[in-house]
mmCIF file of C-alpha atoms and ligand atoms in Angstrom:
data_model
loop_
_atom_site.group_PDB
_atom_site.id
_atom_site.type_symbol
_atom_site.label_atom_id
_atom_site.label_comp_id
_atom_site.label_asym_id
_atom_site.label_seq_id
_atom_site.Cartn_x
_atom_site.Cartn_y
_atom_site.Cartn_z
ATOM 1 C CA MET A 11 148.604 7.651 120.713
ATOM 2 C CA ASP A 12 152.273 8.613 120.249
ATOM 3 C CA LYS A 13 154.736 6.738 122.417
ATOM 4 C CA ALA A 14 158.091 7.735 123.891
ATOM 5 C CA LEU A 15 160.856 5.681 125.430
ATOM 6 C CA VAL A 16 162.896 7.582 128.017
ATOM 7 C CA ILE A 17 166.137 6.340 129.544
ATOM 8 C CA GLY A 18 167.089 7.984 132.838
ATOM 9 C CA SER A 19 164.980 9.888 135.375
ATOM 10 C CA GLY A 20 167.247 12.886 136.052
ATOM 11 C CA PRO A 21 166.336 16.421 134.955
ATOM 12 C CA ALA A 22 166.465 15.604 131.198
ATOM 13 C CA GLY A 23 164.438 12.387 131.307
ATOM 14 C CA SER A 24 161.907 13.672 133.825
ATOM 15 C CA ALA A 25 161.232 17.008 132.144
ATOM 16 C CA CYS A 26 160.859 15.382 128.696
ATOM 17 C CA SER A 27 158.519 12.757 130.124
ATOM 18 C CA ARG A 28 156.267 15.352 131.694
ATOM 19 C CA ILE A 29 156.031 17.602 128.630
ATOM 20 C CA LEU A 30 155.280 14.607 126.380
ATOM 21 C CA ALA A 31 152.727 13.170 128.829
ATOM 22 C CA GLU A 32 150.903 16.483 129.051
ATOM 23 C CA ALA A 33 150.763 16.553 125.243
ATOM 24 C CA GLY A 34 148.971 13.203 125.307
ATOM 25 C CA TRP A 35 151.935 10.906 124.640
ATOM 26 C CA LYS A 36 152.398 7.640 126.453
ATOM 27 C CA VAL A 37 155.823 7.525 128.121
ATOM 28 C CA ASP A 38 157.800 4.501 129.304
ATOM 29 C CA LEU A 39 160.681 5.663 131.501
ATOM 30 C CA PHE A 40 163.440 3.197 132.393
ATOM 31 C CA GLU A 41 165.736 3.945 135.300
ATOM 32 C CA LYS A 42 168.651 1.676 136.170
ATOM 33 C CA ARG A 43 168.880 2.798 139.808
ATOM 34 C CA ASN A 44 166.361 1.964 142.514
ATOM 35 C CA HIS A 45 165.167 5.575 142.693
ATOM 36 C CA ILE A 46 164.186 8.517 140.507
ATOM 37 C CA ALA A 47 165.766 12.000 140.213
ATOM 38 C CA GLY A 48 169.196 10.990 138.889
ATOM 39 C CA ASN A 49 172.034 12.659 140.740
ATOM 40 C CA CYS A 50 169.620 15.190 142.244
ATOM 41 C CA PHE A 51 168.302 12.384 144.451
ATOM 42 C CA ASP A 52 167.972 13.261 148.134
ATOM 43 C CA GLU A 53 166.713 11.181 151.024
ATOM 44 C CA TYR A 54 166.673 10.975 154.815
ATOM 45 C CA ASP A 55 169.667 9.044 156.116
ATOM 46 C CA GLU A 56 169.610 6.575 159.011
ATOM 47 C CA ASN A 57 169.801 9.524 161.431
ATOM 48 C CA SER A 58 166.825 11.245 159.786
ATOM 49 C CA VAL A 59 168.952 13.987 158.214
ATOM 50 C CA LEU A 60 168.001 14.945 154.654
ATOM 51 C CA VAL A 61 171.100 14.451 152.475
ATOM 52 C CA HIS A 62 171.995 14.888 148.785
ATOM 53 C CA ARG A 63 173.280 11.427 147.926
ATOM 54 C CA TYR A 64 175.279 12.413 144.841
ATOM 55 C CA GLY A 65 176.803 15.709 145.906
ATOM 56 C CA PRO A 66 175.203 19.064 146.652
ATOM 57 C CA HIS A 67 172.677 20.385 144.159
ATOM 58 C CA TYR A 68 172.261 24.135 144.370
ATOM 59 C CA PHE A 69 169.320 25.068 142.219
ATOM 60 C CA ARG A 70 169.866 28.428 140.557
ATOM 61 C CA THR A 71 168.706 29.962 137.312
ATOM 62 C CA ASP A 72 168.111 33.231 135.505
ATOM 63 C CA SER A 73 164.994 31.838 133.871
ATOM 64 C CA ILE A 74 161.711 32.880 135.458
ATOM 65 C CA GLU A 75 159.949 30.567 132.969
ATOM 66 C CA LEU A 76 161.784 27.577 134.418
ATOM 67 C CA VAL A 77 161.039 28.654 137.996
ATOM 68 C CA LYS A 78 157.359 28.934 137.040
ATOM 69 C CA TRP A 79 157.352 25.532 135.353
ATOM 70 C CA LEU A 80 158.994 23.806 138.325
ATOM 71 C CA SER A 81 156.731 25.636 140.751
ATOM 72 C CA LYS A 82 153.916 23.381 139.543
ATOM 73 C CA PHE A 83 155.785 20.557 141.278
ATOM 74 C CA THR A 84 157.342 22.133 144.368
ATOM 75 C CA HIS A 85 157.276 24.998 146.841
ATOM 76 C CA TRP A 86 160.612 26.691 147.457
ATOM 77 C CA ILE A 87 162.828 27.917 150.245
ATOM 78 C CA PRO A 88 165.667 30.441 149.727
ATOM 79 C CA GLY A 89 168.959 28.859 148.636
ATOM 80 C CA HIS A 90 171.657 29.837 151.130
ATOM 81 C CA TYR A 91 174.566 28.820 148.944
ATOM 82 C CA TYR A 92 177.735 29.937 150.714
ATOM 83 C CA VAL A 93 181.117 28.287 150.288
ATOM 84 C CA ARG A 94 184.405 28.729 152.140
ATOM 85 C CA SER A 95 187.817 27.439 151.190
ATOM 86 C CA MET A 96 190.081 26.164 153.947
ATOM 87 C CA VAL A 97 193.477 27.884 153.586
ATOM 88 C CA ASP A 98 196.086 27.857 156.379
ATOM 89 C CA GLY A 99 193.430 26.911 158.906
ATOM 90 C CA LYS A 100 191.159 29.816 157.932
ATOM 91 C CA PHE A 101 187.794 29.782 156.173
ATOM 92 C CA ILE A 102 188.168 31.954 153.070
ATOM 93 C CA PRO A 103 185.027 33.047 151.157
ATOM 94 C CA VAL A 104 184.827 31.864 147.524
ATOM 95 C CA PRO A 105 184.201 32.928 144.819
ATOM 96 C CA VAL A 106 186.737 35.716 145.195
ATOM 97 C CA ASN A 107 185.094 38.918 146.445
ATOM 98 C CA LEU A 108 186.017 41.717 148.827
ATOM 99 C CA SER A 109 185.388 39.617 151.921
ATOM 100 C CA THR A 110 187.911 37.050 150.619
ATOM 101 C CA PHE A 111 190.627 39.601 151.384
ATOM 102 C CA VAL A 112 189.396 40.393 154.848
ATOM 103 C CA SER A 113 189.678 36.705 155.704
ATOM 104 C CA LEU A 114 193.024 36.263 153.962
ATOM 105 C CA ILE A 115 194.952 39.340 155.097
ATOM 106 C CA GLY A 116 192.746 40.781 157.825
ATOM 107 C CA LYS A 117 192.389 44.038 155.924
ATOM 108 C CA VAL A 118 189.419 45.724 154.288
ATOM 109 C CA LEU A 119 190.184 46.703 150.702
ATOM 110 C CA THR A 120 188.130 49.288 148.861
ATOM 111 C CA GLU A 121 186.880 48.373 145.419
ATOM 112 C CA ASP A 122 189.626 50.544 143.892
ATOM 113 C CA GLU A 123 192.337 48.913 146.003
ATOM 114 C CA PHE A 124 191.037 45.521 144.916
ATOM 115 C CA LYS A 125 191.193 46.608 141.261
ATOM 116 C CA THR A 126 194.770 47.824 141.721
ATOM 117 C CA TYR A 127 195.708 44.525 143.373
ATOM 118 C CA LEU A 128 194.218 42.604 140.439
ATOM 119 C CA GLU A 129 195.952 44.815 137.877
ATOM 120 C CA GLU A 130 199.276 44.054 139.546
ATOM 121 C CA GLN A 131 198.604 40.340 139.900
ATOM 122 C CA ARG A 132 196.758 39.329 136.752
ATOM 123 C CA ILE A 133 198.665 37.565 134.016
ATOM 124 C CA THR A 134 196.434 38.777 131.245
ATOM 125 C CA CYS A 135 195.541 36.528 128.386
ATOM 126 C CA GLN A 136 193.127 37.556 125.612
ATOM 127 C CA ASN A 137 191.831 34.068 124.933
ATOM 128 C CA PRO A 138 192.740 31.615 127.686
ATOM 129 C CA ILE A 139 192.966 28.126 126.207
ATOM 130 C CA ASN A 140 193.120 26.224 129.489
ATOM 131 C CA ALA A 141 191.962 26.501 133.102
ATOM 132 C CA GLU A 142 195.365 27.675 134.361
ATOM 133 C CA GLU A 143 195.495 30.569 131.899
ATOM 134 C CA GLN A 144 191.901 31.415 132.731
ATOM 135 C CA CYS A 145 192.576 31.564 136.490
ATOM 136 C CA LEU A 146 195.818 33.531 136.085
ATOM 137 C CA ASP A 147 193.991 35.971 133.839
ATOM 138 C CA MET A 148 191.140 36.295 136.335
ATOM 139 C CA VAL A 149 192.966 36.584 139.686
ATOM 140 C CA GLY A 150 196.745 36.182 139.195
ATOM 141 C CA LYS A 151 199.194 33.647 140.591
ATOM 142 C CA GLU A 152 198.785 34.341 144.307
ATOM 143 C CA LEU A 153 195.064 33.557 144.468
ATOM 144 C CA TYR A 154 195.397 30.825 141.828
ATOM 145 C CA ASP A 155 197.899 28.984 144.021
ATOM 146 C CA LEU A 156 195.852 29.534 147.167
ATOM 147 C CA LEU A 157 192.368 28.695 145.927
ATOM 148 C CA PHE A 158 192.322 27.034 142.511
ATOM 149 C CA LYS A 159 195.387 25.016 141.639
ATOM 150 C CA GLY A 160 195.313 22.304 144.296
ATOM 151 C CA TYR A 161 191.546 21.937 144.218
ATOM 152 C CA THR A 162 191.489 21.582 140.436
ATOM 153 C CA ILE A 163 194.270 18.967 140.414
ATOM 154 C CA LYS A 164 192.434 16.920 143.069
ATOM 155 C CA GLN A 165 189.028 17.312 141.467
ATOM 156 C CA TRP A 166 190.057 16.362 137.930
ATOM 157 C CA GLY A 167 193.168 14.241 138.442
ATOM 158 C CA ILE A 168 195.052 16.266 135.818
ATOM 159 C CA GLU A 169 196.915 19.576 135.676
ATOM 160 C CA PRO A 170 194.812 22.735 135.203
ATOM 161 C CA TYR A 171 196.682 23.505 131.955
ATOM 162 C CA GLU A 172 195.208 20.291 130.505
ATOM 163 C CA LEU A 173 191.655 21.347 131.275
ATOM 164 C CA SER A 174 189.285 23.579 129.319
ATOM 165 C CA PRO A 175 188.970 27.159 130.638
ATOM 166 C CA ALA A 176 185.196 26.544 130.719
ATOM 167 C CA VAL A 177 185.672 24.555 133.955
ATOM 168 C CA THR A 178 187.071 27.379 136.090
ATOM 169 C CA GLU A 179 185.074 30.033 134.223
ATOM 170 C CA ARG A 180 182.114 28.722 136.187
ATOM 171 C CA LEU A 181 183.369 30.719 139.172
ATOM 172 C CA PRO A 182 182.791 34.473 139.046
ATOM 173 C CA LEU A 183 185.119 37.170 140.360
ATOM 174 C CA ARG A 184 183.303 39.879 142.291
ATOM 175 C CA LEU A 185 184.461 43.399 142.991
ATOM 176 C CA ASN A 186 181.858 43.738 145.724
ATOM 177 C CA TRP A 187 180.819 42.123 149.008
ATOM 178 C CA ASP A 188 178.484 39.530 147.508
ATOM 179 C CA GLU A 189 179.596 36.232 149.063
ATOM 180 C CA ARG A 190 176.993 33.964 147.492
ATOM 181 C CA TYR A 191 178.463 31.080 145.519
ATOM 182 C CA PRO A 192 176.361 31.352 142.328
ATOM 183 C CA SER A 193 175.460 34.561 140.511
ATOM 184 C CA GLU A 194 172.099 33.623 138.988
ATOM 185 C CA LYS A 195 169.030 35.690 139.772
ATOM 186 C CA TYR A 196 166.991 32.917 141.395
ATOM 187 C CA GLN A 197 168.792 30.854 144.046
ATOM 188 C CA ILE A 198 166.243 28.552 145.601
ATOM 189 C CA MET A 199 165.816 25.024 146.936
ATOM 190 C CA PRO A 200 162.774 22.738 146.637
ATOM 191 C CA LYS A 201 161.037 22.953 150.012
ATOM 192 C CA ASP A 202 160.490 19.206 150.410
ATOM 193 C CA GLY A 203 163.642 18.208 148.570
ATOM 194 C CA TYR A 204 164.487 17.149 145.018
ATOM 195 C CA THR A 205 163.146 13.619 145.139
ATOM 196 C CA ALA A 206 159.708 14.952 146.104
ATOM 197 C CA MET A 207 159.865 17.468 143.243
ATOM 198 C CA PHE A 208 160.858 14.828 140.670
ATOM 199 C CA ASN A 209 158.198 12.509 142.017
ATOM 200 C CA ASN A 210 155.586 15.195 141.314
ATOM 201 C CA ILE A 211 157.005 15.819 137.824
ATOM 202 C CA LEU A 212 156.641 12.118 137.026
ATOM 203 C CA GLN A 213 153.236 11.759 138.652
ATOM 204 C CA HIS A 214 151.083 11.610 135.517
ATOM 205 C CA PRO A 215 148.756 8.894 134.241
ATOM 206 C CA ASN A 216 150.618 8.778 130.912
ATOM 207 C CA ILE A 217 154.024 8.138 132.531
ATOM 208 C CA HIS A 218 155.069 4.632 133.461
ATOM 209 C CA VAL A 219 158.313 4.490 135.490
ATOM 210 C CA GLU A 220 160.286 1.282 135.708
ATOM 211 C CA LEU A 221 163.036 1.339 138.358
ATOM 212 C CA ASN A 222 165.969 -1.095 138.637
ATOM 213 C CA HIS A 223 165.845 -1.660 134.902
ATOM 214 C CA GLU A 224 168.998 -0.961 132.949
ATOM 215 C CA LEU A 225 168.615 -0.933 129.186
ATOM 216 C CA ASN A 226 171.782 -1.557 127.251
ATOM 217 C CA PRO A 227 172.277 0.009 123.809
ATOM 218 C CA SER A 228 171.213 -3.132 121.939
ATOM 219 C CA ASP A 229 167.966 -3.269 124.002
ATOM 220 C CA ILE A 230 167.351 0.367 123.130
ATOM 221 C CA SER A 231 167.992 -0.171 119.415
ATOM 222 C CA LYS A 232 165.535 -3.067 119.392
ATOM 223 C CA MET A 233 162.874 -1.207 121.374
ATOM 224 C CA GLN A 234 163.290 2.039 119.479
ATOM 225 C CA ASN A 235 161.105 0.874 116.602
ATOM 226 C CA ASN A 236 158.137 0.435 118.935
ATOM 227 C CA TYR A 237 158.330 4.095 119.888
ATOM 228 C CA ASP A 238 157.934 7.377 118.011
ATOM 229 C CA LEU A 239 160.682 9.028 120.017
ATOM 230 C CA THR A 240 163.499 7.922 122.341
ATOM 231 C CA ILE A 241 165.238 10.164 124.874
ATOM 232 C CA TYR A 242 168.605 8.925 126.147
ATOM 233 C CA SER A 243 170.421 10.590 129.053
ATOM 234 C CA GLY A 244 173.221 8.085 129.764
ATOM 235 C CA PRO A 245 176.883 8.365 128.715
ATOM 236 C CA VAL A 246 177.166 8.941 124.977
ATOM 237 C CA ASP A 247 180.290 6.798 124.447
ATOM 238 C CA ALA A 248 178.682 3.726 126.040
ATOM 239 C CA PHE A 249 175.637 4.102 123.801
ATOM 240 C CA PHE A 250 177.801 3.725 120.698
ATOM 241 C CA GLY A 251 179.787 0.813 122.110
ATOM 242 C CA PHE A 252 182.861 3.054 122.664
ATOM 243 C CA GLU A 253 183.329 3.155 118.879
ATOM 244 C CA TYR A 254 185.756 6.074 119.101
ATOM 245 C CA GLY A 255 187.167 5.065 122.488
ATOM 246 C CA LYS A 256 186.172 5.994 126.031
ATOM 247 C CA LEU A 257 185.383 9.573 126.960
ATOM 248 C CA GLY A 258 186.812 10.699 130.292
ATOM 249 C CA TYR A 259 184.223 11.062 133.036
ATOM 250 C CA ARG A 260 185.189 11.912 136.601
ATOM 251 C CA SER A 261 183.578 9.993 139.412
ATOM 252 C CA LEU A 262 183.244 10.607 143.139
ATOM 253 C CA ARG A 263 183.274 8.526 146.282
ATOM 254 C CA PHE A 264 181.054 9.846 149.051
ATOM 255 C CA VAL A 265 181.897 9.181 152.692
ATOM 256 C CA TRP A 266 179.239 10.048 155.246
ATOM 257 C CA LYS A 267 179.708 10.933 158.916
ATOM 258 C CA HIS A 268 177.070 11.831 161.444
ATOM 259 C CA PHE A 269 177.752 14.204 164.325
ATOM 260 C CA ALA A 270 175.708 14.834 167.441
ATOM 261 C CA GLU A 271 175.873 18.588 166.914
ATOM 262 C CA THR A 272 173.372 21.019 165.416
ATOM 263 C CA TYR A 273 175.911 22.206 162.836
ATOM 264 C CA ARG A 274 179.463 21.038 162.209
ATOM 265 C CA GLN A 275 180.818 23.675 159.779
ATOM 266 C CA PRO A 276 180.083 27.372 159.198
ATOM 267 C CA CYS A 277 178.298 26.983 155.844
ATOM 268 C CA VAL A 278 177.058 24.348 153.428
ATOM 269 C CA GLN A 279 180.335 23.676 151.634
ATOM 270 C CA ILE A 280 183.995 23.824 152.645
ATOM 271 C CA ASN A 281 186.582 23.354 149.896
ATOM 272 C CA TYR A 282 190.041 21.962 150.631
ATOM 273 C CA PRO A 283 192.520 23.096 147.975
ATOM 274 C CA HIS A 284 195.570 21.973 149.969
ATOM 275 C CA LYS A 285 195.035 19.419 152.691
ATOM 276 C CA TYR A 286 193.344 16.015 152.592
ATOM 277 C CA ARG A 287 192.430 13.727 149.713
ATOM 278 C CA TYR A 288 188.835 14.896 149.657
ATOM 279 C CA THR A 289 187.973 18.086 147.785
ATOM 280 C CA ARG A 290 185.076 19.291 149.857
ATOM 281 C CA THR A 291 182.829 18.631 152.826
ATOM 282 C CA VAL A 292 179.137 19.298 152.439
ATOM 283 C CA GLU A 293 176.642 19.911 155.233
ATOM 284 C CA ILE A 294 173.480 20.229 153.204
ATOM 285 C CA LYS A 295 171.429 20.917 156.345
ATOM 286 C CA HIS A 296 172.516 24.567 155.982
ATOM 287 C CA VAL A 297 170.338 24.872 152.879
ATOM 288 C CA THR A 298 167.570 22.361 153.509
ATOM 289 C CA GLU A 299 166.853 24.305 156.729
ATOM 290 C CA GLN A 300 165.956 21.044 158.406
ATOM 291 C CA MET A 301 165.343 21.451 162.130
ATOM 292 C CA CYS A 302 166.928 18.395 163.741
ATOM 293 C CA GLN A 303 169.449 17.704 166.473
ATOM 294 C CA GLY A 304 172.284 15.942 164.696
ATOM 295 C CA THR A 305 173.983 16.717 161.406
ATOM 296 C CA THR A 306 175.534 14.707 158.573
ATOM 297 C CA ILE A 307 178.632 15.665 156.627
ATOM 298 C CA CYS A 308 179.580 14.264 153.241
ATOM 299 C CA TYR A 309 183.270 14.021 152.267
ATOM 300 C CA GLU A 310 183.825 13.944 148.492
ATOM 301 C CA TYR A 311 186.754 11.972 147.107
ATOM 302 C CA PRO A 312 187.181 12.362 143.335
ATOM 303 C CA GLN A 313 188.190 9.213 141.456
ATOM 304 C CA ASP A 314 188.420 7.830 137.923
ATOM 305 C CA GLU A 315 186.472 4.624 138.427
ATOM 306 C CA GLY A 316 182.796 4.404 139.277
ATOM 307 C CA GLU A 317 179.589 6.153 138.260
ATOM 308 C CA PRO A 318 180.296 8.998 135.821
ATOM 309 C CA PHE A 319 179.490 12.426 137.287
ATOM 310 C CA TYR A 320 181.448 15.019 135.328
ATOM 311 C CA PRO A 321 182.739 15.162 131.745
ATOM 312 C CA ILE A 322 186.501 15.810 131.894
ATOM 313 C CA LEU A 323 186.848 18.663 129.438
ATOM 314 C CA THR A 324 190.272 18.134 127.897
ATOM 315 C CA GLY A 325 191.180 18.734 124.242
ATOM 316 C CA ASP A 326 191.406 14.979 123.581
ATOM 317 C CA ASN A 327 188.023 14.233 125.094
ATOM 318 C CA LEU A 328 186.331 17.103 123.309
ATOM 319 C CA GLN A 329 187.769 15.990 119.957
ATOM 320 C CA LYS A 330 186.533 12.476 120.603
ATOM 321 C CA TYR A 331 183.118 13.797 121.561
ATOM 322 C CA ASP A 332 182.923 15.705 118.257
ATOM 323 C CA LYS A 333 183.099 12.331 116.494
ATOM 324 C CA TYR A 334 180.347 10.893 118.680
ATOM 325 C CA LYS A 335 178.326 14.006 117.922
ATOM 326 C CA LEU A 336 178.154 12.962 114.259
ATOM 327 C CA LEU A 337 176.629 9.631 115.312
ATOM 328 C CA VAL A 338 174.241 11.481 117.637
ATOM 329 C CA ASN A 339 173.094 13.666 114.750
ATOM 330 C CA LYS A 340 172.448 10.579 112.605
ATOM 331 C CA GLU A 341 170.226 9.108 115.345
ATOM 332 C CA LYS A 342 168.393 12.397 115.632
ATOM 333 C CA ALA A 343 167.601 12.425 111.911
ATOM 334 C CA LYS A 344 165.988 8.973 111.857
ATOM 335 C CA ARG A 345 162.251 8.400 111.441
ATOM 336 C CA ASN A 346 162.070 7.133 115.050
ATOM 337 C CA PRO A 347 164.723 9.469 116.437
ATOM 338 C CA ILE A 348 166.842 9.152 119.548
ATOM 339 C CA LEU A 349 167.622 12.431 121.290
ATOM 340 C CA PHE A 350 170.678 12.667 123.541
ATOM 341 C CA LEU A 351 170.072 15.012 126.464
ATOM 342 C CA GLY A 352 171.872 15.822 129.717
ATOM 343 C CA ARG A 353 175.399 16.031 131.143
ATOM 344 C CA LEU A 354 176.481 12.517 130.230
ATOM 345 C CA ALA A 355 174.724 12.258 126.865
ATOM 346 C CA GLU A 356 175.821 15.691 125.606
ATOM 347 C CA TYR A 357 179.219 15.609 127.308
ATOM 348 C CA LYS A 358 178.691 19.125 128.706
ATOM 349 C CA TYR A 359 179.276 20.497 132.186
ATOM 350 C CA PHE A 360 175.651 21.609 132.453
ATOM 351 C CA ASN A 361 174.007 22.911 135.576
ATOM 352 C CA MET A 362 170.620 21.454 136.424
ATOM 353 C CA ASP A 363 168.638 24.451 135.143
ATOM 354 C CA GLN A 364 170.411 24.355 131.784
ATOM 355 C CA ILE A 365 169.417 20.710 131.355
ATOM 356 C CA PHE A 366 165.797 21.395 132.283
ATOM 357 C CA ILE A 367 165.599 24.343 129.890
ATOM 358 C CA LYS A 368 167.177 22.466 126.996
ATOM 359 C CA ALA A 369 165.097 19.314 127.526
ATOM 360 C CA ILE A 370 161.817 21.226 127.742
ATOM 361 C CA GLN A 371 162.625 23.299 124.644
ATOM 362 C CA THR A 372 163.790 20.301 122.621
ATOM 363 C CA VAL A 373 160.612 18.362 123.281
ATOM 364 C CA LYS A 374 158.404 21.387 122.656
ATOM 365 C CA ASN A 375 160.133 21.836 119.278
ATOM 366 C CA ILE A 376 159.389 18.209 118.394
ATOM 367 C CA LEU A 377 155.769 18.578 119.441
ATOM 368 C CA GLY A 378 155.505 21.774 117.410
ATOM 369 C CA LYS A 379 156.581 19.980 114.213
HETATM 370 N N1 UDP B 407 187.392 25.465 141.711
HETATM 371 C C1 UDP B 407 188.569 25.657 142.404
HETATM 372 N N2 UDP B 407 188.495 26.038 143.717
HETATM 373 C C2 UDP B 407 187.333 26.228 144.369
HETATM 374 C C3 UDP B 407 186.142 26.013 143.662
HETATM 375 C C4 UDP B 407 186.204 25.625 142.347
HETATM 376 O O1 UDP B 407 189.657 25.470 141.876
HETATM 377 O O2 UDP B 407 187.342 26.582 145.561
HETATM 378 C C5 UDP B 407 187.477 25.057 140.296
HETATM 379 C C6 UDP B 407 187.639 23.551 140.176
HETATM 380 O O3 UDP B 407 188.395 23.255 139.024
HETATM 381 C C7 UDP B 407 186.191 23.115 139.998
HETATM 382 C C8 UDP B 407 185.663 24.217 139.108
HETATM 383 O O4 UDP B 407 186.288 25.393 139.606
HETATM 384 O O5 UDP B 407 186.099 21.835 139.420
HETATM 385 C C9 UDP B 407 184.160 24.371 139.098
HETATM 386 O O6 UDP B 407 183.706 24.544 140.428
HETATM 387 P P1 UDP B 407 182.201 24.240 140.846
HETATM 388 O O7 UDP B 407 182.053 24.641 142.266
HETATM 389 O O8 UDP B 407 181.283 24.848 139.859
HETATM 390 O O9 UDP B 407 182.135 22.643 140.742
HETATM 391 P P2 UDP B 407 180.953 21.606 141.042
HETATM 392 O O10 UDP B 407 180.128 22.141 142.175
HETATM 393 O O11 UDP B 407 180.198 21.451 139.757
HETATM 394 O O12 UDP B 407 181.707 20.357 141.412
#
């Protein structure tokens, strides 16, 4: 029987484990935390409110194949993903759409008036090379200053002109009344939560999960020879002993507050581009549709130290990652290969669905060989 070693139980590790197990492989999955599901982990807090422990996870995808695959492990509820940005004491809909203007200036613009406004405001740039140029090209200085600049500085700890345009490109601009945060075709949420869904993915006789067990790179190198394939989803720089220096990862501190109210804020996420040290407050109850009396709000404080959550996409970091990529490719070419998958291992600002899709495809390709 073929054997796989998997490090990390987030979307990459879990999906790979399941596909391999169903193909008859024996899988040993090592997870350093005391729970599965990586940063998608959710649980009931001490007040019995279901919360997303590592920030909100809004499942969305354009891939019906992925929805079908995950539907083997969960039922779904609709994903009500609405975000407002707090500007001058008002809740402003983001991403920018026609209702953004109603909230900002109290006036309904037609689509043509909106286009004219943008033509006047936009500082066009054929190929934006940083997030500031990208925002100015998309919406102009007025909306950049109101909605993007302050938030981006807080979130990343650097100036937007130091950051890749890919970061702010994640947000669409809409010339219509669609206020939903994402644009993907399927916007849904696992009915019983993410942890339950991951638990079902990993529930297979061929998968052995070991929690609270951190493997360091030298452990992995030693163990690798006992396995036909290794999947690694931790930070890529740590795996190679920081050979080319540390890659920048942004961390978060989560502060939780419970309120004896049914709902505290008008929608799941409020962004704060100007005031406060936190970037956003999240009331995930709006999307979990949990019927309970109280509610729990999470305040997110970005910071440098701590668990890595986001790759910081600057020119320096991306150049450094290119060097690590050569080492990654060497590992991939070995007889007992190691595959690097996921946000931390591939140093990419992936959404959850992109990780699932890539992990499933990568393993299927290996099995096909
Ligand atoms: N962003 C912003 N203002 C907002 C929302 C997003 O400036 O109100 C920028 C910011 O740089 C952020 C990026 O767009 O890091 C991507 O936003 P997204 O909501 O996708 O971030 P995530 O949910 O992954 O933290």
